[in-house]
Coordinates of C-alpha atoms in Angstrom, one line a residue:
M227 CA -0.1 0.0 0.1
S228 CA 0.8 3.9 -0.3
G229 CA 0.1 6.8 1.9
P230 CA 0.7 10.4 1.4
D231 CA 3.7 10.6 2.6
G232 CA 5.7 8.5 0.1
E233 CA 4.3 6.3 -3.0
A234 CA 5.6 2.0 -2.9
G235 CA 8.0 0.4 -4.7
G236 CA 10.9 2.6 -7.0
A237 CA 14.4 3.6 -5.9
L238 CA 16.3 5.3 -3.6
L239 CA 19.2 7.3 -4.8
V240 CA 21.6 8.9 -2.2
V241 CA 24.0 11.0 -2.5
G242 CA 26.6 11.7 -0.1
D243 CA 29.5 11.6 1.8
V244 CA 31.8 8.5 1.0
V245 CA 34.7 8.3 3.9
T246 CA 36.9 5.5 5.7
D247 CA 36.0 5.4 9.7
V248 CA 38.9 4.9 11.6
V249 CA 37.0 4.2 15.1
A250 CA 38.8 4.4 18.2
R251 CA 37.1 3.3 21.8
H252 CA 38.9 4.7 24.1
R253 CA 37.3 4.9 28.3
G254 CA 37.7 7.9 30.0
P255 CA 39.3 11.5 29.1
L256 CA 42.1 11.2 26.3
A257 CA 45.6 11.6 28.3
A258 CA 47.3 14.0 26.4
G259 CA 51.0 13.8 25.7
T260 CA 50.9 10.0 26.7
D261 CA 49.2 7.0 25.7
T262 CA 45.6 6.0 26.0
A263 CA 44.5 2.4 25.7
S264 CA 42.1 2.5 22.7
S265 CA 40.2 -0.1 20.5
I266 CA 41.0 0.7 17.1
R267 CA 39.1 -0.5 13.8
T268 CA 39.3 0.7 10.3
L269 CA 35.3 0.5 9.0
P270 CA 33.9 1.8 5.6
G271 CA 31.9 4.8 6.5
G272 CA 29.9 8.6 5.8
A273 CA 26.7 9.8 6.0
G274 CA 25.6 9.4 2.7
A275 CA 27.2 5.9 1.9
N276 CA 25.5 4.7 5.6
V277 CA 22.0 6.0 5.2
A278 CA 22.2 3.8 1.6
C279 CA 23.7 0.8 3.3
W280 CA 20.6 0.8 6.1
A281 CA 17.7 1.8 3.2
A282 CA 19.7 -1.7 1.7
H283 CA 19.2 -3.8 4.7
W284 CA 15.8 -2.6 5.6
G285 CA 14.3 -4.0 3.0
C286 CA 15.1 -1.4 0.1
A287 CA 15.2 -3.6 -3.0
D288 CA 17.3 -1.0 -5.9
V289 CA 19.5 1.4 -3.5
R290 CA 21.7 3.5 -5.4
L291 CA 24.9 5.6 -4.4
L292 CA 26.9 8.8 -5.9
G293 CA 29.6 9.5 -4.2
R294 CA 33.2 10.5 -5.3
V295 CA 36.9 8.8 -3.3
G296 CA 40.2 8.6 -4.1
T297 CA 42.2 6.0 -6.0
D298 CA 43.1 4.5 -2.7
G299 CA 39.9 3.4 -1.3
A300 CA 38.1 3.1 -4.6
A301 CA 37.9 -0.6 -4.8
W302 CA 37.4 -1.2 -1.3
H303 CA 34.8 0.9 -0.7
E304 CA 32.9 -0.4 -4.0
R305 CA 32.9 -3.7 -2.5
E306 CA 32.2 -2.8 0.7
L307 CA 28.5 -1.3 -0.5
R308 CA 27.9 -3.6 -3.1
A309 CA 28.7 -6.5 -0.3
S310 CA 25.5 -4.0 1.8
G311 CA 23.3 -4.5 -1.4
V312 CA 24.1 -0.9 -2.6
R313 CA 24.6 -0.3 -6.4
P314 CA 27.9 2.5 -6.1
H315 CA 28.1 5.0 -8.7
L316 CA 31.7 6.1 -7.5
V317 CA 33.4 8.8 -9.0
V318 CA 37.7 8.4 -8.6
D319 CA 39.0 11.4 -8.0
P320 CA 42.8 11.8 -9.8
E321 CA 43.8 14.0 -7.3
A322 CA 42.3 13.9 -3.8
A323 CA 42.6 11.3 -1.3
T324 CA 39.7 9.1 -0.2
G325 CA 38.2 11.4 2.9
T326 CA 38.7 10.0 6.2
V327 CA 37.2 10.3 9.4
I328 CA 38.6 10.0 13.2
C329 CA 35.8 8.6 15.4
L330 CA 36.9 9.0 18.7
V331 CA 34.3 6.9 21.1
D332 CA 34.2 7.6 25.2
T333 CA 33.1 4.2 26.3
G334 CA 32.5 5.6 29.8
D335 CA 30.3 8.5 28.7
A336 CA 27.4 6.5 27.1
A337 CA 29.5 5.9 23.8
E338 CA 29.6 9.7 22.5
R339 CA 31.8 10.1 20.0
T340 CA 33.9 13.3 19.0
F341 CA 35.0 13.5 15.1
L342 CA 38.5 14.9 13.2
T343 CA 37.3 14.8 9.7
D344 CA 39.1 15.0 6.6
S345 CA 36.2 15.3 4.0
G346 CA 39.1 14.7 1.3
A347 CA 37.4 13.5 -1.9
S348 CA 33.8 13.2 -0.4
L349 CA 33.1 17.0 -0.6
R350 CA 34.4 17.5 -4.1
L351 CA 31.7 15.8 -6.3
D352 CA 30.6 18.9 -8.6
P353 CA 27.7 19.2 -11.3
D354 CA 29.5 17.3 -14.0
D355 CA 29.3 14.0 -11.6
W356 CA 25.7 14.7 -12.2
S357 CA 23.4 13.3 -15.1
P358 CA 19.6 13.4 -15.1
S359 CA 19.6 10.1 -16.0
L360 CA 20.8 9.0 -12.3
L361 CA 17.2 9.7 -11.4
D362 CA 15.6 6.7 -13.7
G363 CA 13.3 4.6 -11.8
V364 CA 14.2 6.8 -8.7
A365 CA 11.1 7.5 -6.4
R366 CA 12.8 9.4 -3.7
L367 CA 16.6 11.5 -3.7
H368 CA 18.0 11.4 -0.3
L369 CA 20.8 14.4 0.0
S370 CA 23.3 14.0 2.5
G371 CA 24.1 17.3 4.5
Y372 CA 27.9 17.1 4.4
L373 CA 26.8 17.9 0.2
F374 CA 26.1 21.7 2.0
F375 CA 29.5 22.3 3.2
S376 CA 31.7 22.6 0.0
E377 CA 31.2 24.8 -3.2
P378 CA 31.5 21.8 -5.6
S379 CA 29.5 20.0 -3.9
R380 CA 27.2 22.7 -2.8
A381 CA 26.6 23.3 -7.0
L382 CA 26.0 19.5 -7.5
V383 CA 23.2 20.2 -4.6
S384 CA 21.4 23.0 -6.7
V385 CA 21.6 20.6 -10.1
A386 CA 20.4 17.5 -8.3
L387 CA 17.3 19.6 -6.7
E388 CA 16.6 21.5 -10.2
S389 CA 16.4 17.3 -11.6
A390 CA 14.3 16.0 -9.1
R391 CA 11.5 18.9 -9.2
A392 CA 11.7 18.0 -13.1
R393 CA 10.4 15.1 -12.3
G394 CA 8.3 15.1 -9.4
V395 CA 11.3 13.1 -7.2
P396 CA 10.9 13.8 -3.7
V397 CA 14.2 14.9 -2.1
S398 CA 14.9 14.7 1.7
V399 CA 18.1 16.0 3.9
D400 CA 20.0 15.4 6.6
P401 CA 21.4 18.4 8.2
A402 CA 24.5 16.0 9.1
S403 CA 26.6 18.2 11.2
V404 CA 26.3 21.2 13.9
G405 CA 30.1 21.9 13.4
F406 CA 30.2 22.5 9.6
L407 CA 26.2 24.0 10.0
T408 CA 27.5 27.0 11.7
Q409 CA 30.6 27.9 9.7
L410 CA 28.0 27.7 7.0
G411 CA 25.3 29.8 8.5
V412 CA 21.6 29.0 8.9
D413 CA 20.3 31.1 6.5
R414 CA 22.7 30.1 3.9
F415 CA 22.1 26.4 4.6
L416 CA 17.7 27.1 4.5
A417 CA 18.3 29.1 1.4
L418 CA 20.1 26.2 0.0
A419 CA 17.4 23.5 0.9
E420 CA 14.7 25.6 -0.2
G421 CA 12.0 23.0 -2.2
V422 CA 13.4 19.8 0.2
D423 CA 10.3 17.8 0.4
V424 CA 11.1 16.4 4.0
L425 CA 14.1 17.7 6.6
L426 CA 15.7 14.7 9.0
P427 CA 17.1 16.8 11.6
S428 CA 19.0 15.6 14.9
R429 CA 18.2 17.7 18.5
D430 CA 21.0 19.7 18.2
E431 CA 21.0 20.5 14.3
A432 CA 17.1 21.5 14.7
Y433 CA 18.2 23.5 17.9
L434 CA 20.9 25.6 15.6
L435 CA 18.7 25.6 12.4
T436 CA 15.7 27.5 14.7
G437 CA 17.7 29.2 17.9
L438 CA 14.9 27.5 19.9
P439 CA 15.7 25.1 23.1
D440 CA 12.3 23.5 22.9
P441 CA 12.7 20.2 20.5
A442 CA 9.3 20.8 19.8
D443 CA 9.5 23.9 19.2
A444 CA 12.0 23.7 16.6
A445 CA 10.7 21.0 14.6
A446 CA 7.2 23.1 14.5
K447 CA 9.5 26.0 13.4
L448 CA 11.5 24.2 10.7
S449 CA 7.9 22.2 9.2
R450 CA 6.3 26.0 8.1
L451 CA 9.4 25.9 5.9
V452 CA 9.5 21.9 5.1
P453 CA 6.2 20.1 4.4
L454 CA 7.7 17.0 6.6
V455 CA 10.3 17.4 9.7
V456 CA 11.5 14.2 11.3
A457 CA 13.3 15.5 14.3
K458 CA 15.7 12.6 15.5
Q459 CA 16.0 13.0 19.6
G460 CA 18.2 9.6 20.4
A461 CA 17.0 8.1 23.1
D462 CA 13.8 10.3 23.2
G463 CA 12.9 8.7 19.8
A464 CA 11.9 11.3 17.3
L465 CA 9.4 14.0 16.3
I466 CA 7.1 14.8 13.1
A467 CA 6.0 18.0 12.3
R468 CA 4.2 19.5 9.3
G469 CA 2.6 22.9 8.9
G470 CA 3.7 24.7 12.0
S471 CA 2.9 21.7 14.5
V472 CA 4.4 18.7 16.2
E473 CA 1.6 16.1 15.0
S474 CA 3.7 13.1 16.6
R475 CA 6.3 11.7 19.1
I476 CA 7.5 8.4 18.3
P477 CA 9.3 6.4 21.0
A478 CA 13.0 5.6 21.2
A479 CA 13.3 1.6 21.3
P480 CA 15.2 -0.1 24.0
A481 CA 18.8 -0.2 23.2
V482 CA 22.6 -0.5 25.1
P483 CA 24.9 1.7 23.7
H484 CA 28.3 0.9 22.6
D485 CA 29.3 3.0 19.6
T486 CA 26.4 6.0 18.5
T487 CA 28.6 6.5 15.3
G488 CA 25.8 6.2 12.7
A489 CA 22.7 6.3 14.8
G490 CA 21.4 9.2 13.1
D491 CA 22.3 7.7 9.1
A492 CA 20.7 4.3 10.3
F493 CA 17.2 6.0 11.4
T494 CA 17.6 7.7 8.1
G495 CA 17.8 4.9 5.8
A496 CA 15.2 2.5 7.4
F497 CA 12.9 6.0 7.3
L498 CA 13.3 6.4 3.9
A499 CA 13.0 2.4 3.2
A500 CA 10.3 2.2 5.1
L501 CA 8.5 5.3 3.2
L502 CA 9.3 3.8 -0.2
A503 CA 7.7 0.8 0.9
G504 CA 4.2 2.4 1.4
A505 CA 4.0 3.3 4.9
E506 CA 3.1 6.9 6.7
A507 CA 5.7 9.1 8.2
E508 CA 4.9 7.7 11.5
E509 CA 5.4 4.4 10.8
A510 CA 8.4 5.1 9.4
A511 CA 9.9 7.1 11.9
A512 CA 9.1 3.9 14.2
E513 CA 11.3 2.0 11.8
G514 CA 13.9 4.5 12.1
C515 CA 13.9 4.0 15.5
R516 CA 14.7 0.6 15.5
A517 CA 17.4 0.9 13.2
G518 CA 18.9 3.3 15.2
A519 CA 18.7 1.3 18.1
R520 CA 20.4 -1.4 16.8
A521 CA 23.3 0.8 15.2
V522 CA 24.4 2.4 18.6
E523 CA 24.9 -1.5 19.9
K524 CA 27.3 -2.2 17.4
V525 CA 30.8 -0.6 16.8
G526 CA 30.8 1.9 13.3
G527 CA 28.3 3.5 11.1
R528 CA 27.0 -0.1 9.0
P529 CA 24.6 -2.2 9.7
P530 CA 25.4 -5.5 11.0
G531 CA 27.0 -7.8 9.2
A532 CA 28.7 -5.0 7.2
G533 CA 32.1 -3.6 7.1

C-alpha cells in the first residue's frame, strides 16, 4: 500500500559522502601528551554511504549511491557497498584522497563520539558528476547534508534538486553536522535547502537551525519551511512535524549503546526504506528508531554484518 508521505516501490538514490572511518574506542578522558589505551578499527563509513547501506539492510531492494572517492580506497569502498546491497556510482578523484574520519568514542560516557574529519574527495562532487539519468526509476532522492559544506558539492545540490523537481521526485536532506552548519550559516543552509520535501535534523541541528531550545518548538518552526520534518531525538525517539505543529512523538526503541556512530544515518536509511515500502511517516519513523537502536549496539556506522 502507499500513503501521502511516500509511494510504494521505486529506487532510492542517495548522493553524499563516502569516507573511511577510523574508530578509536577509549574509556574516560584522553591522556594529553602520552598514551591512551584504545580499541581501534578501520571501517567503511560516510553519512551518505551509511544511509544507503541501512536503507538496503531495511529492505529497500534498489538503493543507489553517488559519491566521490580517491584512488586509494575506491575498490575497497565499492566492494563494501555492493556487499551491503547498494549499487555504487563512485567517481574516482584523480587528485584527492578518500575522505577519512577519526571517530573518538568514549566508552565511559554513554558511547558519545567526537569526529576529526578530513573530507578529502567526498566533498569534491560537482555538477559534472551529475546526470539526470541517475534518477531513472528513482522514487526518492536523499542528499547528505555534508554536500552543503563545499562550493563544488553545493553546486551539485542545486542541479540535483532541479532535476528532481522536473521529474516530481521528492527530496530529503539530513543536515549532518552542527559544526559545519555553524560555519556555513543557518540562513544560507535553509536557502540552499529550499524546495526540499523532508528534513531529518538531530536535536542539536534543529536547535541550531531555529534558535529554539525546546525540541518540539524547533521541529514545529522548521515544518513551516519544509513540508515534513522528522526530528531525531536519540534516546527520546523522534518528533514528526507538519504545517507548523508537532503531530506525533515516536518513542525510542530500547538499546544498550556501545558506539553511537551512524545512529542518525541508520534512522534515516530505515525511515526512507519504510516510506518507499508505502509506510506513513509515523510508521516509518518507528522503523527509524528501531534501526537507530540496532546501530548503537555495534561499532561503526554500517548495519550488522557490514564492514
